[in-house]
């Protein structure tokens, strides 16, 4: 049997539940503000169905790399040898991102980005809640044959485990890494689409775009299109994988 205390106050329980729901969002909003990522603040969706935090924009991969480099170097103060050895790698990454992700291509990606929303979701296995990052894009520079990619609205979702408030910075780092994954792959797609949609090289008779969901690019080729390749950016190895 469930025994309820005689002094149980439903209104107080509602207030406590709402605080538990809002506190992670408050910590997330504060950390975003520290990183100069603009957002609209915590909002309640229609019919009070859930809470949502809408972002206005996301930094470019170059800015993300600068922030992550400064975070990684900070614990190494006082250790001159390790601090100096990390400079060439960071410099090489910076030059690569600056030359690879041009401003015009990044602006083209941002024009397709319609909304950025962060919500919470409950796992089906009754585990702790998870963060849900939703990116809504308009159409695509490449027309694919996948049946789910025929409309103009292209949602992209990323999920992250929700831990304590002290680890909210790591969660934002994961979100920014996934955004970098989208931006770097879009740079490849943007350049490839100009050649693919043109008639000079007749690529449409050689290669078929099976799927492009902003996180993966799947191409089929061969005489009977029997070969398939999937291209994506890997955050762990910091390189494209096929």
One Martini backbone bead per residue (centre of mass of N, CA, C, O) as a GRO file, in nm:
protein
  242
    1UNK     BB    1   0.100   0.035   0.017
    2UNK     BB    2   0.022   0.379  -0.012
    3UNK     BB    3   0.155   0.629   0.200
    4UNK     BB    4   0.020   0.934   0.292
    5UNK     BB    5   0.057   1.218   0.423
    6UNK     BB    6  -0.140   1.449   0.590
    7UNK     BB    7   0.055   1.707   0.473
    8UNK     BB    8  -0.015   1.693   0.184
    9UNK     BB    9   0.072   1.918  -0.097
   10UNK     BB   10   0.004   1.957  -0.421
   11UNK     BB   11   0.128   2.239  -0.484
   12UNK     BB   12   0.413   2.174  -0.379
   13UNK     BB   13   0.471   1.937  -0.568
   14UNK     BB   14   0.452   2.107  -0.825
   15UNK     BB   15   0.686   2.300  -0.764
   16UNK     BB   16   0.908   2.088  -0.738
   17UNK     BB   17   0.876   1.967  -1.023
   18UNK     BB   18   0.937   2.232  -1.178
   19UNK     BB   19   1.221   2.271  -1.068
   20UNK     BB   20   1.339   2.002  -1.175
   21UNK     BB   21   1.280   2.086  -1.476
   22UNK     BB   22   1.436   2.378  -1.485
   23UNK     BB   23   1.730   2.364  -1.375
   24UNK     BB   24   1.884   2.246  -1.623
   25UNK     BB   25   1.812   2.487  -1.809
   26UNK     BB   26   1.950   2.708  -1.646
   27UNK     BB   27   2.236   2.592  -1.667
   28UNK     BB   28   2.243   2.589  -1.977
   29UNK     BB   29   2.197   2.894  -2.023
   30UNK     BB   30   2.446   2.995  -1.866
   31UNK     BB   31   2.661   2.848  -2.039
   32UNK     BB   32   2.584   2.980  -2.309
   33UNK     BB   33   2.642   3.272  -2.219
   34UNK     BB   34   2.947   3.229  -2.159
   35UNK     BB   35   2.981   3.142  -2.484
   36UNK     BB   36   2.813   3.339  -2.668
   37UNK     BB   37   2.523   3.192  -2.699
   38UNK     BB   38   2.235   3.264  -2.828
   39UNK     BB   39   1.910   3.298  -2.664
   40UNK     BB   40   1.552   3.283  -2.548
   41UNK     BB   41   1.508   3.109  -2.332
   42UNK     BB   42   1.281   2.981  -2.133
   43UNK     BB   43   1.007   2.781  -2.259
   44UNK     BB   44   0.662   2.722  -2.331
   45UNK     BB   45   0.478   2.519  -2.486
   46UNK     BB   46   0.213   2.417  -2.620
   47UNK     BB   47  -0.008   2.323  -2.373
   48UNK     BB   48   0.220   2.257  -2.167
   49UNK     BB   49   0.404   2.004  -2.268
   50UNK     BB   50   0.687   2.171  -2.260
   51UNK     BB   51   1.025   2.247  -2.260
   52UNK     BB   52   1.224   2.517  -2.417
   53UNK     BB   53   1.543   2.591  -2.593
   54UNK     BB   54   1.622   2.858  -2.797
   55UNK     BB   55   1.839   2.914  -3.057
   56UNK     BB   56   1.987   3.150  -3.278
   57UNK     BB   57   2.284   3.023  -3.284
   58UNK     BB   58   2.601   2.897  -3.415
   59UNK     BB   59   2.913   2.829  -3.422
   60UNK     BB   60   3.183   2.791  -3.583
   61UNK     BB   61   3.436   2.565  -3.614
   62UNK     BB   62   3.656   2.771  -3.544
   63UNK     BB   63   3.536   2.867  -3.269
   64UNK     BB   64   3.521   2.589  -3.139
   65UNK     BB   65   3.829   2.528  -3.148
   66UNK     BB   66   3.921   2.763  -2.975
   67UNK     BB   67   3.768   2.685  -2.716
   68UNK     BB   68   3.878   2.392  -2.680
   69UNK     BB   69   4.177   2.472  -2.660
   70UNK     BB   70   4.156   2.649  -2.402
   71UNK     BB   71   4.045   2.422  -2.221
   72UNK     BB   72   4.282   2.215  -2.255
   73UNK     BB   73   4.520   2.413  -2.152
   74UNK     BB   74   4.454   2.508  -1.859
   75UNK     BB   75   4.568   2.252  -1.687
   76UNK     BB   76   4.884   2.312  -1.805
   77UNK     BB   77   4.980   2.495  -1.604
   78UNK     BB   78   5.334   2.475  -1.549
   79UNK     BB   79   5.370   2.289  -1.822
   80UNK     BB   80   5.574   2.360  -2.066
   81UNK     BB   81   5.607   2.111  -2.252
   82UNK     BB   82   5.305   2.046  -2.309
   83UNK     BB   83   5.220   2.324  -2.402
   84UNK     BB   84   5.409   2.340  -2.653
   85UNK     BB   85   5.325   2.066  -2.800
   86UNK     BB   86   5.018   2.170  -2.863
   87UNK     BB   87   5.047   2.399  -3.077
   88UNK     BB   88   5.081   2.272  -3.362
   89UNK     BB   89   4.812   2.118  -3.371
   90UNK     BB   90   4.627   2.363  -3.330
   91UNK     BB   91   4.727   2.523  -3.574
   92UNK     BB   92   4.655   2.314  -3.791
   93UNK     BB   93   4.352   2.309  -3.733
   94UNK     BB   94   4.299   2.606  -3.785
   95UNK     BB   95   4.391   2.610  -4.084
   96UNK     BB   96   4.196   2.397  -4.184
   97UNK     BB   97   3.927   2.538  -4.109
   98UNK     BB   98   3.976   2.809  -4.258
   99UNK     BB   99   4.010   2.666  -4.548
  100UNK     BB  100   3.751   2.481  -4.551
  101UNK     BB  101   3.559   2.685  -4.390
  102UNK     BB  102   3.397   2.908  -4.538
  103UNK     BB  103   3.198   3.182  -4.516
  104UNK     BB  104   3.003   3.122  -4.753
  105UNK     BB  105   2.928   2.831  -4.670
  106UNK     BB  106   2.829   2.894  -4.383
  107UNK     BB  107   2.602   3.087  -4.474
  108UNK     BB  108   2.447   2.873  -4.635
  109UNK     BB  109   2.381   2.698  -4.389
  110UNK     BB  110   2.232   2.919  -4.216
  111UNK     BB  111   1.998   2.961  -4.426
  112UNK     BB  112   1.885   2.658  -4.370
  113UNK     BB  113   1.853   2.730  -4.075
  114UNK     BB  114   1.559   2.754  -3.881
  115UNK     BB  115   1.617   2.577  -3.606
  116UNK     BB  116   1.700   2.565  -3.238
  117UNK     BB  117   1.646   2.291  -3.009
  118UNK     BB  118   1.594   2.220  -2.652
  119UNK     BB  119   1.523   1.914  -2.485
  120UNK     BB  120   1.343   1.675  -2.300
  121UNK     BB  121   1.367   1.313  -2.230
  122UNK     BB  122   1.224   0.999  -2.181
  123UNK     BB  123   1.305   0.696  -2.128
  124UNK     BB  124   1.178   0.376  -2.182
  125UNK     BB  125   1.370   0.248  -1.934
  126UNK     BB  126   1.365   0.455  -1.685
  127UNK     BB  127   1.576   0.647  -1.719
  128UNK     BB  128   1.723   0.910  -1.733
  129UNK     BB  129   1.721   1.185  -1.878
  130UNK     BB  130   1.737   1.356  -2.196
  131UNK     BB  131   1.884   1.524  -2.445
  132UNK     BB  132   1.736   1.729  -2.720
  133UNK     BB  133   1.857   1.803  -3.039
  134UNK     BB  134   1.712   2.040  -3.274
  135UNK     BB  135   1.740   2.050  -3.633
  136UNK     BB  136   1.616   2.278  -3.884
  137UNK     BB  137   1.590   2.235  -4.230
  138UNK     BB  138   1.608   2.356  -4.568
  139UNK     BB  139   1.641   2.125  -4.741
  140UNK     BB  140   1.883   2.063  -5.019
  141UNK     BB  141   2.157   2.050  -5.241
  142UNK     BB  142   2.065   1.742  -5.247
  143UNK     BB  143   1.902   1.499  -5.432
  144UNK     BB  144   1.742   1.226  -5.309
  145UNK     BB  145   1.597   0.882  -5.281
  146UNK     BB  146   1.485   0.913  -5.014
  147UNK     BB  147   1.169   0.911  -4.873
  148UNK     BB  148   1.246   1.116  -4.620
  149UNK     BB  149   1.389   1.338  -4.850
  150UNK     BB  150   1.133   1.511  -5.009
  151UNK     BB  151   1.107   1.740  -4.835
  152UNK     BB  152   1.166   2.063  -4.689
  153UNK     BB  153   1.177   1.929  -4.409
  154UNK     BB  154   1.488   1.887  -4.201
  155UNK     BB  155   1.542   1.688  -3.945
  156UNK     BB  156   1.776   1.691  -3.659
  157UNK     BB  157   1.904   1.452  -3.416
  158UNK     BB  158   2.025   1.469  -3.070
  159UNK     BB  159   2.165   1.272  -2.801
  160UNK     BB  160   2.188   1.312  -2.433
  161UNK     BB  161   2.297   1.268  -2.134
  162UNK     BB  162   2.178   1.332  -1.805
  163UNK     BB  163   2.339   1.495  -1.563
  164UNK     BB  164   2.481   1.691  -1.378
  165UNK     BB  165   2.532   2.029  -1.351
  166UNK     BB  166   2.853   2.016  -1.358
  167UNK     BB  167   2.832   1.870  -1.669
  168UNK     BB  168   2.716   2.083  -1.882
  169UNK     BB  169   2.971   2.148  -2.050
  170UNK     BB  170   3.000   1.868  -2.189
  171UNK     BB  171   2.731   1.878  -2.338
  172UNK     BB  172   2.800   2.126  -2.513
  173UNK     BB  173   3.044   1.998  -2.650
  174UNK     BB  174   2.881   1.778  -2.796
  175UNK     BB  175   2.700   1.969  -2.957
  176UNK     BB  176   2.933   2.117  -3.109
  177UNK     BB  177   3.050   1.863  -3.244
  178UNK     BB  178   2.792   1.798  -3.407
  179UNK     BB  179   2.789   2.066  -3.557
  180UNK     BB  180   3.061   2.023  -3.693
  181UNK     BB  181   2.973   1.773  -3.850
  182UNK     BB  182   2.768   1.925  -4.025
  183UNK     BB  183   2.951   2.152  -4.145
  184UNK     BB  184   3.172   1.975  -4.281
  185UNK     BB  185   2.984   1.810  -4.465
  186UNK     BB  186   2.854   2.052  -4.610
  187UNK     BB  187   3.111   2.142  -4.754
  188UNK     BB  188   3.125   1.899  -4.938
  189UNK     BB  189   2.836   1.917  -5.059
  190UNK     BB  190   2.853   2.199  -5.180
  191UNK     BB  191   3.078   2.131  -5.388
  192UNK     BB  192   2.943   1.876  -5.516
  193UNK     BB  193   2.672   2.004  -5.618
  194UNK     BB  194   2.792   2.176  -5.848
  195UNK     BB  195   2.882   1.923  -6.012
  196UNK     BB  196   2.623   1.741  -6.004
  197UNK     BB  197   2.415   1.965  -6.131
  198UNK     BB  198   2.579   1.959  -6.366
  199UNK     BB  199   2.676   1.889  -6.725
  200UNK     BB  200   2.987   1.846  -6.763
  201UNK     BB  201   3.029   1.545  -6.598
  202UNK     BB  202   2.785   1.348  -6.565
  203UNK     BB  203   2.723   1.238  -6.258
  204UNK     BB  204   2.425   1.120  -6.255
  205UNK     BB  205   2.525   0.853  -6.427
  206UNK     BB  206   2.737   0.756  -6.192
  207UNK     BB  207   2.588   0.895  -5.943
  208UNK     BB  208   2.393   0.829  -5.642
  209UNK     BB  209   2.182   0.982  -5.411
  210UNK     BB  210   2.058   0.815  -5.140
  211UNK     BB  211   2.175   1.008  -4.892
  212UNK     BB  212   2.100   1.327  -4.701
  213UNK     BB  213   2.111   1.422  -4.332
  214UNK     BB  214   2.371   1.615  -4.241
  215UNK     BB  215   2.553   1.348  -4.127
  216UNK     BB  216   2.514   1.183  -4.402
  217UNK     BB  217   2.670   1.035  -4.704
  218UNK     BB  218   2.509   0.846  -4.966
  219UNK     BB  219   2.656   0.647  -5.224
  220UNK     BB  220   2.607   0.528  -5.559
  221UNK     BB  221   2.779   0.292  -5.779
  222UNK     BB  222   2.812   0.182  -6.096
  223UNK     BB  223   2.656   0.008  -6.339
  224UNK     BB  224   2.425  -0.096  -6.098
  225UNK     BB  225   2.463   0.038  -5.821
  226UNK     BB  226   2.633  -0.179  -5.618
  227UNK     BB  227   2.778   0.054  -5.482
  228UNK     BB  228   2.865   0.177  -5.144
  229UNK     BB  229   2.895   0.500  -4.970
  230UNK     BB  230   2.990   0.641  -4.648
  231UNK     BB  231   2.992   0.982  -4.529
  232UNK     BB  232   3.178   1.112  -4.240
  233UNK     BB  233   3.227   1.274  -3.938
  234UNK     BB  234   3.477   1.224  -3.685
  235UNK     BB  235   3.532   1.326  -3.359
  236UNK     BB  236   3.757   1.132  -3.258
  237UNK     BB  237   3.959   1.150  -3.529
  238UNK     BB  238   3.933   1.413  -3.701
  239UNK     BB  239   3.776   1.278  -3.961
  240UNK     BB  240   3.701   1.134  -4.243
  241UNK     BB  241   3.468   0.869  -4.328
  242UNK     BB  242   3.416   0.549  -4.537
   0.00000   0.00000   0.00000
